[in-house]
Amino acid sequence: MSLHDLSTSGLRPITALAWASNNSSCPGPFHTITVTDDGASGCFNKGFGRSGYFLCYSKDLTGGMVVSDIRVITDREAIPHGYCYIPEFMEPRASVLKKKRVCAQMVPVGSVSTAVLDIRLTAKSKGMVQHYTCLGDVHGFVVWCRKGAFSGPTPLAKPRSVSLDLRKLSLEGTAPPQPLRPSNPPSAPPRISGRRSKLEEKSVGESDSSNNSNNIYGITAIDGVPFALHPRFEAQSNGKVLTNSLNNIRIKSIQDIENEYNYTFSVEEQAAKRLSPSAAASS
């Protein structure tokens, strides 16, 4: 790396170029070149009855674009591919001469390592500017630019705060549930108003009935049959239960139940030992 490259490695690149009538019409991030490198006035097209204008540049990197190259062309030349005319911030009834046009190539800041770092103006009769490239003359001035490596914007570290919710989302797994204590009561279920609960029950019932009506497999043979008791059981249900029958209920112990329902399966065992008539005849 040469000495010239080392001297330009820390400079910020130019991000935009423009024409402006004066400092008041020039946007905030732009800087107006009011004086040339050789001490002359930097006002273009100034004369009797004519309002001049100035060349402006910006180094604001918030837009994410930089100027990688600048060209000066005539009104008869086609604009090069990838270039654009620089904008104009002029007062009413003021305009820029179109015989010579300044074009800039705008590229994303992360796509290049070198860009235009500085731009200067000199009068035609003056000498060259050291370490600068001559772009051509524009309405009585010579435009110079300086290219080189630039330093991109330093990313700012954002403060990070780890909350309890983010700890629960870690890959180590969820923590075991805490035991219920007076200081750690279970969370109460959300309260639902009576009107809302009735509406939810009604909507659930309606959805179930609509699903059953639309599904032929949900229809059974007893659907639509009214429920009724046999007359014999209706007579018994209408009668009063005698208290004497309740007094005769015997409470059985476990041993009584085992003795009453004890079954040794001896009959099955004897039947298994018997031989069938066909087997007895063959023997």
Tab-separated table of C-alpha atoms in Angstrom, residues 15 18 20 22-32 56-60 62 89:
chain	number	residue	atom	x	y	z
A	15	THR	CA	-22.492	9.807	-0.630
A	18	ALA	CA	-26.106	18.141	-6.069
A	20	ALA	CA	-27.928	24.356	-5.157
A	22	ASN	CA	-27.186	28.878	-2.110
A	23	ASN	CA	-26.774	27.515	1.387
A	24	SER	CA	-30.453	28.064	2.225
A	25	SER	CA	-31.698	25.963	-0.707
A	26	CYS	CA	-29.101	23.264	-0.107
A	27	PRO	CA	-30.383	20.356	2.053
A	28	GLY	CA	-29.042	19.902	5.564
A	29	PRO	CA	-26.508	17.064	5.092
A	30	PHE	CA	-24.903	18.760	2.066
A	31	HIS	CA	-21.874	21.053	2.102
A	32	THR	CA	-21.574	23.857	-0.456
A	56	CYS	CA	-22.625	20.548	-3.178
A	57	TYR	CA	-21.626	17.193	-1.712
A	58	SER	CA	-22.728	15.065	1.232
A	59	LYS	CA	-20.986	12.450	3.373
A	60	ASP	CA	-24.048	11.246	5.247
A	62	THR	CA	-27.516	6.968	6.625
A	89	PHE	CA	-32.034	22.221	-5.441
